[in-house]
Coordinates of C-alpha atoms in Angstrom, one line a residue:
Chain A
X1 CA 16.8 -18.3 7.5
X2 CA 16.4 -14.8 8.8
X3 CA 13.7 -12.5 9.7
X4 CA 15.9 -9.5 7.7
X5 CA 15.3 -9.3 3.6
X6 CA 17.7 -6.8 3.4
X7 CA 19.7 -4.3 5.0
X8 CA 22.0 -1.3 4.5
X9 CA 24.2 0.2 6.8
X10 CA 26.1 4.0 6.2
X11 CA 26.0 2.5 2.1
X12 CA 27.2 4.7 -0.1
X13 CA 28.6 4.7 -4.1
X14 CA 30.3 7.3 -5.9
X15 CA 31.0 6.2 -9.8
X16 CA 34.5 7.5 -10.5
X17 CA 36.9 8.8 -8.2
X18 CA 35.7 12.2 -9.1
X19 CA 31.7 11.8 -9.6
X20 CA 29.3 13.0 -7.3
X21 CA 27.5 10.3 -4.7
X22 CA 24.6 8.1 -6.6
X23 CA 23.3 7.5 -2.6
X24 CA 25.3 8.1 0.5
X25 CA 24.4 7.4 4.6
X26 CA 21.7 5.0 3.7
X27 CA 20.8 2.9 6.1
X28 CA 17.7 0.3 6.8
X29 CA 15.9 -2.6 7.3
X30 CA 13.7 -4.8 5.2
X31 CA 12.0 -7.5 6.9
X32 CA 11.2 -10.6 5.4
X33 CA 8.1 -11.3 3.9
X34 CA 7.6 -7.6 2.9
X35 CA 6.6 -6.1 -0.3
X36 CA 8.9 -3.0 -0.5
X37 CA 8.5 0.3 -2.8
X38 CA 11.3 1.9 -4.1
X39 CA 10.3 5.2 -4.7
X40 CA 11.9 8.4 -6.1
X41 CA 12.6 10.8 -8.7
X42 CA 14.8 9.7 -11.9
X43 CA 18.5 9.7 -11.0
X44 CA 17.3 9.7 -7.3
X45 CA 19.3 6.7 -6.6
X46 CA 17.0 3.7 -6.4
X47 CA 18.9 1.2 -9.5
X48 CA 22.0 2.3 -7.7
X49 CA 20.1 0.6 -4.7
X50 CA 19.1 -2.2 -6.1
X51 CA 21.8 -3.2 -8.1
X52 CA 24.3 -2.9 -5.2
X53 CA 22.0 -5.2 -3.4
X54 CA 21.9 -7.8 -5.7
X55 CA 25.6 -7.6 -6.2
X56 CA 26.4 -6.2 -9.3
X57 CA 27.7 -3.2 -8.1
X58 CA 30.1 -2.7 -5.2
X59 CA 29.9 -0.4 -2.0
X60 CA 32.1 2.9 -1.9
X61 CA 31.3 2.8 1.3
X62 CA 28.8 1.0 4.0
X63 CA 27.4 -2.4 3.1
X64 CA 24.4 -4.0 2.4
X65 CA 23.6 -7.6 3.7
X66 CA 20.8 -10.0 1.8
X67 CA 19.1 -12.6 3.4
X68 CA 21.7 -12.4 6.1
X69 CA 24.5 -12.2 4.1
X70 CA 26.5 -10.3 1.5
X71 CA 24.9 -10.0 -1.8
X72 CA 27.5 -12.3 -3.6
X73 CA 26.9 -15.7 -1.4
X74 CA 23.0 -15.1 -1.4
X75 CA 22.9 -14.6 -5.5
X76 CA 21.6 -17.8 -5.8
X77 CA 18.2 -17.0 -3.6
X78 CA 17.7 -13.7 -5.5
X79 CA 15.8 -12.7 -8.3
X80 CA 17.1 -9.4 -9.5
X81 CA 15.5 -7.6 -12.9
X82 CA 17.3 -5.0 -14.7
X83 CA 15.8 -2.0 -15.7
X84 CA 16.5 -2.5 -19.5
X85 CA 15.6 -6.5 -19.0
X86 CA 18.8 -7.7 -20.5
X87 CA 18.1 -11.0 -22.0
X88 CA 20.4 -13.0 -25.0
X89 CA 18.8 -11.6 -28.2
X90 CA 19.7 -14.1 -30.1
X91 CA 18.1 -17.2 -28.0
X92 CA 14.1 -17.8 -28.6
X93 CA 11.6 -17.5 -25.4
X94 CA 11.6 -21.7 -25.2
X95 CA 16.1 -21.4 -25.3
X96 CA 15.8 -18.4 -22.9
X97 CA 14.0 -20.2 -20.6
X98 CA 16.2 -23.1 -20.9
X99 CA 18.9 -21.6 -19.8
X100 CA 17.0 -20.4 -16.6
X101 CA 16.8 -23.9 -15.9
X102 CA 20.4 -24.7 -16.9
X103 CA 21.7 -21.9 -14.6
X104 CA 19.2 -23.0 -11.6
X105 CA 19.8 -26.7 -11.2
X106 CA 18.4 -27.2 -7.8
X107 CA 15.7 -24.3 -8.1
X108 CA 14.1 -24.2 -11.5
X109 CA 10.5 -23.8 -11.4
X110 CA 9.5 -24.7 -15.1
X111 CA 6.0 -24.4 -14.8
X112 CA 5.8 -20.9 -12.7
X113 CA 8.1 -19.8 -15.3
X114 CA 6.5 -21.4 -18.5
X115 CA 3.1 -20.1 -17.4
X116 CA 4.0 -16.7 -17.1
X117 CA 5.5 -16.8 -20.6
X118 CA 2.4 -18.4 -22.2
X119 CA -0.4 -15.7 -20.1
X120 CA 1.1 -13.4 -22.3
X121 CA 0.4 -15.7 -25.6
X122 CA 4.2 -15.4 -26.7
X123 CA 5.4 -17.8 -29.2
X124 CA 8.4 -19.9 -27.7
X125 CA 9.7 -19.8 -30.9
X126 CA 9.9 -16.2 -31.4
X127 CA 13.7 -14.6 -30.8
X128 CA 13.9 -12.0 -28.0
X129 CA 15.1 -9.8 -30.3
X130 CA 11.8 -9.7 -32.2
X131 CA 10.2 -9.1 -28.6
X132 CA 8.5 -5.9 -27.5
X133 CA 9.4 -4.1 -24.4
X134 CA 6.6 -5.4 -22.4
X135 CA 7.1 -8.7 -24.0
X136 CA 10.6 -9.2 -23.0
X137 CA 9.8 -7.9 -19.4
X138 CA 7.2 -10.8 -19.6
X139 CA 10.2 -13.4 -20.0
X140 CA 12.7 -11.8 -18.0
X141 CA 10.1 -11.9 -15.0
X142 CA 9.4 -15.5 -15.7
X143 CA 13.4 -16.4 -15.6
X144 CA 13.4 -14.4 -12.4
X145 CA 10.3 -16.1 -10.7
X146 CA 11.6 -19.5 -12.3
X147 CA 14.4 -19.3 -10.0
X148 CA 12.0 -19.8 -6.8
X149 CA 14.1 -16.6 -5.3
X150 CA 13.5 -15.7 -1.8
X151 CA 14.3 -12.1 -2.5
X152 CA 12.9 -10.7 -5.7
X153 CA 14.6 -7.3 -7.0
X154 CA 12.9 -5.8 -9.4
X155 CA 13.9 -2.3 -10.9
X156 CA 10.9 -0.5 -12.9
X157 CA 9.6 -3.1 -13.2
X158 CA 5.9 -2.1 -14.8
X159 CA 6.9 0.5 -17.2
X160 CA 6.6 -1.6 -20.3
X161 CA 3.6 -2.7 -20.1
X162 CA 0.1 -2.3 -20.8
X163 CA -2.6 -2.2 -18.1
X164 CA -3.7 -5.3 -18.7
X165 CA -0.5 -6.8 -18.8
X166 CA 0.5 -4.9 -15.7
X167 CA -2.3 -6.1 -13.5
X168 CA -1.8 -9.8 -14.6
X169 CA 1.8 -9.8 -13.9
X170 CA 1.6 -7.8 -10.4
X171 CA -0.9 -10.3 -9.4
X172 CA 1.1 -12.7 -9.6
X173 CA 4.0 -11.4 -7.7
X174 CA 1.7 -10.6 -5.1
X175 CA 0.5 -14.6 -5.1
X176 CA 3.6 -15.5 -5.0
X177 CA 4.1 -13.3 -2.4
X178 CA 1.5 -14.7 -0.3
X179 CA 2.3 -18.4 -1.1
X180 CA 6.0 -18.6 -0.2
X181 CA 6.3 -15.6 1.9
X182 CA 8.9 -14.0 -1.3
X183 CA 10.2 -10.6 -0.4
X184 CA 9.7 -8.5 -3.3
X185 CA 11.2 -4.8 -3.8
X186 CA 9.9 -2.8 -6.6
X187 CA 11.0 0.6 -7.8
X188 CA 9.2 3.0 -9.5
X189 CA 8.7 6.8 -9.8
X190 CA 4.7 6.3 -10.1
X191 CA 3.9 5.9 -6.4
X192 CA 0.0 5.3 -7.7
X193 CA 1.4 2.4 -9.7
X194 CA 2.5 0.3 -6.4
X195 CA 0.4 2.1 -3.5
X196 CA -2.0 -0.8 -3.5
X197 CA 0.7 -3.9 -3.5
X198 CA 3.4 -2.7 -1.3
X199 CA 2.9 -3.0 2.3
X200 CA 6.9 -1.0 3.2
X201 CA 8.6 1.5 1.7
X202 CA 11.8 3.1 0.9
X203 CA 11.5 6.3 -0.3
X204 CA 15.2 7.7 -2.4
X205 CA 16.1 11.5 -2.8
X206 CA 19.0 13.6 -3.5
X207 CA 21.1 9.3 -3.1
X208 CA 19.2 9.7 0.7
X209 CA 16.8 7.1 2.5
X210 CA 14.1 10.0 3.1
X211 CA 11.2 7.7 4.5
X212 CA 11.7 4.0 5.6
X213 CA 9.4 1.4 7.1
X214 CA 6.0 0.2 7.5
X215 CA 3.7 2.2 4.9
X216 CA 0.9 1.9 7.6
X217 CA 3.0 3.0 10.4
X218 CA 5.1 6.1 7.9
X219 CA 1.0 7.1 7.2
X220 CA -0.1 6.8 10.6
X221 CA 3.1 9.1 12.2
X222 CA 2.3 11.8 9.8
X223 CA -1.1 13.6 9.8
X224 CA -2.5 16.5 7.0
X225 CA -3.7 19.8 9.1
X226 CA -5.7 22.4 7.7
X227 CA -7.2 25.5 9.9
X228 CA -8.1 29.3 9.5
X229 CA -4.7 31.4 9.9
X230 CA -6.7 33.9 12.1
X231 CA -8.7 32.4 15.1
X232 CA -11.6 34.3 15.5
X233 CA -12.6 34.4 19.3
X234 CA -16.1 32.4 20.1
X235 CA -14.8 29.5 17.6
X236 CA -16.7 25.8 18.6
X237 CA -14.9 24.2 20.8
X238 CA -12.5 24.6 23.9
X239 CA -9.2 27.3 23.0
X240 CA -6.9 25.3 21.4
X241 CA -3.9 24.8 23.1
X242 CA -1.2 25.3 20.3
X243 CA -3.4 27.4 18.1
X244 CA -0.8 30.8 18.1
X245 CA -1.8 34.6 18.7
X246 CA -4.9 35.4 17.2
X247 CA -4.5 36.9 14.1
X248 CA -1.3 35.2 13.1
X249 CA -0.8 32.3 11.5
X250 CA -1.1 29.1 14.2
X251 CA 2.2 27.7 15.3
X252 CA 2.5 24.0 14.0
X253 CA 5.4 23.5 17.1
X254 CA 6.0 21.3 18.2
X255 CA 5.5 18.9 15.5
X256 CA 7.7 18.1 12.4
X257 CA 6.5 20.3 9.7
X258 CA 7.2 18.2 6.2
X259 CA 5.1 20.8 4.4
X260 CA 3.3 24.0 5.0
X261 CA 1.4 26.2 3.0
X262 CA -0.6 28.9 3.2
X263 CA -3.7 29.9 0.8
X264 CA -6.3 32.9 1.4
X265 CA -7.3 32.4 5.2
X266 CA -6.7 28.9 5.5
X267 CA -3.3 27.1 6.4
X268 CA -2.5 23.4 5.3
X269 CA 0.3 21.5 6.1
X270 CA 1.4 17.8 6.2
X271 CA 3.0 17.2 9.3
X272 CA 4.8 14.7 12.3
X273 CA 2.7 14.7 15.5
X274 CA 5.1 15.4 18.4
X275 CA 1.8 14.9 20.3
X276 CA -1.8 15.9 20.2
X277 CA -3.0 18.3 17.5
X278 CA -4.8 21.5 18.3
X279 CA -8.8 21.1 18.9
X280 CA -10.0 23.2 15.7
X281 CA -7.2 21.9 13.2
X282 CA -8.8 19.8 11.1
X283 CA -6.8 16.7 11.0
X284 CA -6.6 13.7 8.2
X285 CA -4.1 10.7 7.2
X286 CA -2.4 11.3 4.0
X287 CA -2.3 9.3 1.1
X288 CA 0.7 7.5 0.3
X289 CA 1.2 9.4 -3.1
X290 CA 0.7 12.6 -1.0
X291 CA 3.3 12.3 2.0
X292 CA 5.6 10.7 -1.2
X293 CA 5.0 14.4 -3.0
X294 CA 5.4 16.1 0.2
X295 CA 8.7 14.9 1.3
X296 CA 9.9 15.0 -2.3
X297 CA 8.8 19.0 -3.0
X298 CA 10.5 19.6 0.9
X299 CA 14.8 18.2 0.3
X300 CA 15.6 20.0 3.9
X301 CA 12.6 18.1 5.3
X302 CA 13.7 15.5 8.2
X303 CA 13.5 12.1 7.1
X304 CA 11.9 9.3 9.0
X305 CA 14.0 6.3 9.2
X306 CA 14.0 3.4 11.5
X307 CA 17.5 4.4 12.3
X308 CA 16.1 7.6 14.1
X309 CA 14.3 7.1 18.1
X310 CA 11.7 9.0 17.0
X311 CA 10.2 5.8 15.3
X312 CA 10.0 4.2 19.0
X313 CA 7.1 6.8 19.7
X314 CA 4.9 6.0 17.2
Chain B
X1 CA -17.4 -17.6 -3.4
X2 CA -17.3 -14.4 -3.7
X3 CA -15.1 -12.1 -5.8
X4 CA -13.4 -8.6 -4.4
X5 CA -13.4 -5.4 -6.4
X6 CA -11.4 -3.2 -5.9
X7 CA -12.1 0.5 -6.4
X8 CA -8.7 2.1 -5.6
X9 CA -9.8 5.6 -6.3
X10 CA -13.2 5.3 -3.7
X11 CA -11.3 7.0 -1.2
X12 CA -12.0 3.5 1.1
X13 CA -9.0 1.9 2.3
X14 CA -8.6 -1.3 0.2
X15 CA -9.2 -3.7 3.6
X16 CA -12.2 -2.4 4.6
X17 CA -13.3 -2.4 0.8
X18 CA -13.1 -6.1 1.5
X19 CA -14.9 -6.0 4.9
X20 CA -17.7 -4.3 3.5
X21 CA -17.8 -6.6 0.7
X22 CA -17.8 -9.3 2.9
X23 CA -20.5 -8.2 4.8
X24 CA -22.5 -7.2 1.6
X25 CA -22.0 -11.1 0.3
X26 CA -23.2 -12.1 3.9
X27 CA -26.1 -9.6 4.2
X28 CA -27.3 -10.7 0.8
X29 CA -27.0 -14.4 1.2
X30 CA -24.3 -14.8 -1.3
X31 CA -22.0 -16.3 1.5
X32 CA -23.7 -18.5 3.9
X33 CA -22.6 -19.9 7.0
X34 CA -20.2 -23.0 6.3
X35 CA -18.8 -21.0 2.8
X36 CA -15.0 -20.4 2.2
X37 CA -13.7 -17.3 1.5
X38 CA -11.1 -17.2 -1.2
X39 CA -7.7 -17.9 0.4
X40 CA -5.4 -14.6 0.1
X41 CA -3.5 -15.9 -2.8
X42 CA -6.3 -16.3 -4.9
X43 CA -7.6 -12.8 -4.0
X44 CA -4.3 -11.5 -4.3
X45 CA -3.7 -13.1 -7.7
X46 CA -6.7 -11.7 -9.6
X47 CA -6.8 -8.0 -7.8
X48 CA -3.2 -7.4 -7.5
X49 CA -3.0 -6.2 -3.7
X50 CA -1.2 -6.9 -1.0
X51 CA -1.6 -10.3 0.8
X52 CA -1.5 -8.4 4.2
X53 CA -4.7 -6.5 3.0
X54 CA -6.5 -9.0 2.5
X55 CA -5.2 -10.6 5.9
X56 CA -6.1 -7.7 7.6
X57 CA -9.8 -8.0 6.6
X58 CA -10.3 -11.5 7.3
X59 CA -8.6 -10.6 10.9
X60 CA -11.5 -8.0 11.1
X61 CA -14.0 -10.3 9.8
X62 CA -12.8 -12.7 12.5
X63 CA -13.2 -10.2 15.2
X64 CA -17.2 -9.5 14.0
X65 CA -17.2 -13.1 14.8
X66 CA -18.6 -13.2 11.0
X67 CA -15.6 -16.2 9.7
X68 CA -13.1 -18.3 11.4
X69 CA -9.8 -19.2 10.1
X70 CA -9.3 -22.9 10.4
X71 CA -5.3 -23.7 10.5
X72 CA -4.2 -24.8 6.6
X73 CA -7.9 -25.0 5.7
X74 CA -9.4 -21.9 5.0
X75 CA -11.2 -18.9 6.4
X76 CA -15.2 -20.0 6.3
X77 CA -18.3 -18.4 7.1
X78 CA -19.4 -18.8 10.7
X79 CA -22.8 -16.8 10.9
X80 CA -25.1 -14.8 8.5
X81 CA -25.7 -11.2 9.0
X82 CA -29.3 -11.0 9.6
X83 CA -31.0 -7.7 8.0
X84 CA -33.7 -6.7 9.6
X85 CA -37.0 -8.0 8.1
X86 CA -39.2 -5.8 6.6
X87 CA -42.2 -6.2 9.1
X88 CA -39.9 -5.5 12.2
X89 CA -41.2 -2.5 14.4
X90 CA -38.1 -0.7 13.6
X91 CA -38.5 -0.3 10.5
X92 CA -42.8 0.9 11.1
X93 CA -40.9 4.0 13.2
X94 CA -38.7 4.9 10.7
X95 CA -41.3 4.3 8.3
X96 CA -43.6 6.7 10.0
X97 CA -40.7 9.4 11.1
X98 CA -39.7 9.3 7.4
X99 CA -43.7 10.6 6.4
X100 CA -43.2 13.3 8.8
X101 CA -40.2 14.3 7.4
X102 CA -41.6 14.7 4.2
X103 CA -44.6 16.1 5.8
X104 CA -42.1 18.8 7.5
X105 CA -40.8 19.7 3.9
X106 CA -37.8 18.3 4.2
X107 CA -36.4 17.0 0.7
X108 CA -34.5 14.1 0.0
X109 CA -30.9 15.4 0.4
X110 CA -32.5 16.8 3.9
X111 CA -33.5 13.7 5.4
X112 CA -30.0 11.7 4.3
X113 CA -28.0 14.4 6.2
X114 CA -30.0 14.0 8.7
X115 CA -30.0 10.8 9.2
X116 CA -26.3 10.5 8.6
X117 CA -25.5 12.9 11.5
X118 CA -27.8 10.8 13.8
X119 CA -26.1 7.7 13.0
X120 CA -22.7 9.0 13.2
X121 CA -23.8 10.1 16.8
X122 CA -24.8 6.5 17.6
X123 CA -22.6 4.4 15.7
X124 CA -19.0 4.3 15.2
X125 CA -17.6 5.9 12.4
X126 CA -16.5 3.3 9.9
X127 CA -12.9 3.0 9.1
X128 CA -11.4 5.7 11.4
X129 CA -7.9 4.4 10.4
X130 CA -7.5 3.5 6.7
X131 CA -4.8 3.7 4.9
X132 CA -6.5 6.0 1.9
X133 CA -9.5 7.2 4.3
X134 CA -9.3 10.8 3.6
X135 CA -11.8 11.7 1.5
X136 CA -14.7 9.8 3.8
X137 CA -12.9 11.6 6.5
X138 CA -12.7 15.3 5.4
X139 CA -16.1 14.9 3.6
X140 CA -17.5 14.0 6.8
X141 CA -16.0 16.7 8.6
X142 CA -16.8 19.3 6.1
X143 CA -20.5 18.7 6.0
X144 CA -21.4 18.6 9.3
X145 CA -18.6 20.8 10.0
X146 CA -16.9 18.9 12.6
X147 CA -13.3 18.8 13.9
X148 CA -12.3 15.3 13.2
X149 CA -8.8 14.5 15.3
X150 CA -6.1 13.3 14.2
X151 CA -6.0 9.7 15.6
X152 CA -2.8 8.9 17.2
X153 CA -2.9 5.5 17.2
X154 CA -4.2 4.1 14.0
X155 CA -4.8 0.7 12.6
X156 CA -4.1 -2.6 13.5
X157 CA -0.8 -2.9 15.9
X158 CA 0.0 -5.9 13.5

C-alpha cells in the first residue's frame, strides 16, 4: 500500500513524430483516498492524462506511477472508463457483466456491480448495442466498480446521462468512496458538474498542469479583490499600505495577479496573496468554477502546482 | 435520523450546510441526545458529496461538543441545543426593544438590519472560511459597507 494514488513526473506525449504535444512538463501528486477533478477545455489534454495513467497509452517523455507503480503492473487495481464506454456490442448486460467476473477472478464484486445495473431498470437481456448512451455508461461503470479497483479512472464520465441518473450514479462513487477509501479521478469540462464531489484537483490547459492540489487549500491561496481605482483621501479606515497613487489604479504587487479587470471606477481581480491585502480592498474566496474560468481566460497566468515552493507558504 | 439537503446554489459552503442542519434537527428536537447521525456513506450516497464534507461537519459538530464519534460505531448525539423558552427575560427585552422600534418608525427591513449589524458585532460571523462562502460574504460587506479581509488562513488545517 501507498499513501500516493497517482503521480506524474516531467510526462509528456506527442502522437506522431511530427504532432504537436497533447500535455508536456506535467508533473503531480494525487494522494490516496482523494476524489480528483480533471478539468479543462476540449482537446486540453485531460483523456490524454488519463489514459496514459491507466496504461493504454505510452509516455513520450516523463512517467507516471499508479498506486506505486507503473500503470501496466497496477492494471489489475484500476478501474479505468473510456470516454466513448467501449463495451462488446454484441454481448447482453447479464454476458457483459459475466465477463467482468471472468476477467476479475479474485476481485469481482457481483452484487456492487449487478446493483448498479438493475438502479437503472436495464433488462439483462437487452444487447449493448440496443443500449442508450447513458445506459451503456450505466454498465460500463458497473464492470469498472465490479472490479473492487483501488484507483478508479473515469473520463467524462457524466455526460450521458440524465440528472437523475447522474446524481444516483455519483452517489455512489462517492459511497464507495467513503467505504473503501477508492481514489476516484473524474474529468470533465463542467467544473459545476463535480465542484461538490471532488475534494482535489487537476486543472489541464494548453497539455499543462495549471492548478494542482487540495481544492480547499488552491481556494484558500487565492482571494477575489475588488476596490475603487481612485482612492479618494478621508476613505474609512487606516491608508492602505499597497493601495497605489491616488488617482491611479491600485497596484495589486506584490501578489500573483491571475486576473484583473477594470470596469467604470472599480477594479476586480482574482488574485495569489503574497501577503496581507490592502485595508479598503474588499476581499472574498472564489468559487471553484470562478478561479477554474480565471486561470483558463489567463494562458500566461502562473500555475500553482505542488511542484512550485510557493505551496509551502500557504 | 435526519436527512441533509443540499442547496448547492445557497451560496453556503456544503459543510456548514450540514452544521446548520444539524443544529436545526437538534434545536427542533428532531435529533435527541443518544441519536445517530447518518454515517458519511449513507449521506454521501443519497446527496452525492464528498465524504470529507460531510467529515468535516461532524468534526465541527464534535468541537460544539453537540455529537461524539464512537470508533466503528457511529457519530451520536451528545446534548440538545436548548432554545431559549419563550418566558425567559431575554426574550421580555427584546420583546419590549422591538415595540419601540416600531414605535420609532422603523419598518421591518429596518429593524432586521439592525439587528443583524448588532449581532455581527457580538457574535462571530458564521462560516468565515467556506469553500463557496462568497455571496454571504460580499452581501455582508456590501450592506453594512464593511471591508471584509481576506482571511489568510482558512478552513480546517485537515
Amino acid at each position: 500500500m501507498t499513501d500516493t494514488a497517482m503521480a506524474a513526473t516531467a510526462l509528456g506525449k506527442r502522437f506522431g513524430r511530427r504532432g504537436g504535444w497533447a500535455l508536456r512538463d506535467c508533473a503531480f501528486r494525487l494522494p490516496a483516498g482523494r476524489v480528483c477533478a480533471v478539468v479543462g477545455p476540449n482537446g486540453a489534454g485531460k483523456s490524454t492524462l488519463l489514459a496514459l495513467a491507466a496504461g493504454l497509452l505510452a509516455p513520450t517523455e516523463g512517467g507516471v506511477t499508479v498506486l506505486g507503480t507503473d500503470p501496466a503492473s497496477a492494471r489489475a487495481r484500476v478501474g479505468y472508463v473510456a470516454q466513448d464506454k467501449p463495451l462488446y456490442p454484441q454481448l447482453t448486460v447479464a454476458e457483459t457483466l459475466r465477463v467482468g467476473a471472468d476477467l476479475n477472478p479474485d476481485r469481482w464484486d457481483a452484487e456492487t456491480a449487478g446493483r448498479i445495473v438493475s438502479a437503472g431498470e436495464l433488462d439483462p437481456k437487452k444487447k449493448i448495442r440496443s443500449l442508450s448512451g447513458g445506459q451503456r455508461t450505466r454498465v460500463a461503470l458497473a464492470l469498472a466498480l465490479g472490479k473492487r479497483p483501488e484507483l478508479l479512472l473515469l473520463d467524462e464520465p457524466m455526460a450521458d446521462l440524465d440528472p437523475l441518473a447522474r446524481h444516483e450514479l455519483m452517489g455512489t462513487l462517492m459511497a464507495r468512496a467513503a467505504q473503501y477509501g477508492t481514489t476516484i479521478v473524474m474529468s470533465s469540462h463542467v467544473v459545476a458538474e463535480l465542484e461538490d464531489s471532488c475534494d482535489h484537483l487537476l486543472l489541464v490547459g494548453g497539455g499543462r498542469i495549471r492548478l494542482a492540489g487540495e481544492i480547499d487549500d488552491l481556494l484558500g491561496a487565492h482571494a477575489r479583490v475588488s476596490t475603487a481605482v481612485s482612492t479618494t483621501a478621508g476613505a474609512a479606515g487606516p491608508a492602505p499600505a499597497t493601495g497605489g497613487a491616488p488617482g491611479g489604479p491600485p497596484d495589486l504587487a506584490p501578489h500573483t495577479v491571475v486576473e484583473s479587470r477594470v470596469t467604470g471606477r472599480q477594479l476586480t481581480a482574482l488574485v495569489r496573496p503574497a501577503g496581507p491585502l490592502a485595508e479598503d480592498w474588499r476581499a472574498s474566496t472564489p468559487s471553484l468554477e470562478e478561479l477554474v474560468l480565471a486561470y483558463l481566460r489567463n494562458p500566461q497566468a502562473a500555475p500553482l502546482t505542488p511542484a512550485e515552493p510557493e505551496e509551502a507558504a500557504v | 435520523m435526519v436527512e441533509y439537503r443540499i442547496d448547492r446554489h445557497s451560496g453556503v459552503a456544503t459543510y456548514v450546510q450540514i452544521v446548520q442542519q444539524t443544529k436545526q434537527a437538534l434545536r427542533l428536537g428532531l435529533l435527541r441526545p443518544g441519536d445517530k447521525l447518518p454515517t458519511a456513506r449513507e449521506v454521501v450516497e443519497a446527496t452525492a458529496i464528498n465524504p470529507n464534507t460531510v467529515l468535516k461537519a461532524y468534526r465541527e459538530l464534535e468541537r460544539d461538543g453537540l455529537v461524539e464519534a464512537r470508533r466503528g460505531v457511529g457519530t451520536f448525539v451528545r446534548r440538545g441545543l436548548n432554545t431559549t423558552p419563550a418566558d425567559s427575560p431575554l426574550r421580555a427585552e427584546l420583546d419590549a426593544w422591538a415595540a419601540r422600534a416600531r414605535e420609532a418608525a422603523l419598518d421591518r427591513d429596518d429593524v432586521a438590519a439592525l439587528f443583524t449589524a448588532v449581532l455581527d458585532e457580538h457574535f462571530a460571523v458564521p462560516d468565515p472560511n467556506g469553500r463557496t462562502g462568497r455571496t454571504g460574504r460580499d452581501d455582508r460587506a456590501d450592506r453594512h459597507d464593511r471591508h471584509v479581509r481576506h482571511d489568510m488562513n482558512p478552513g480546517d488545517p485537515s
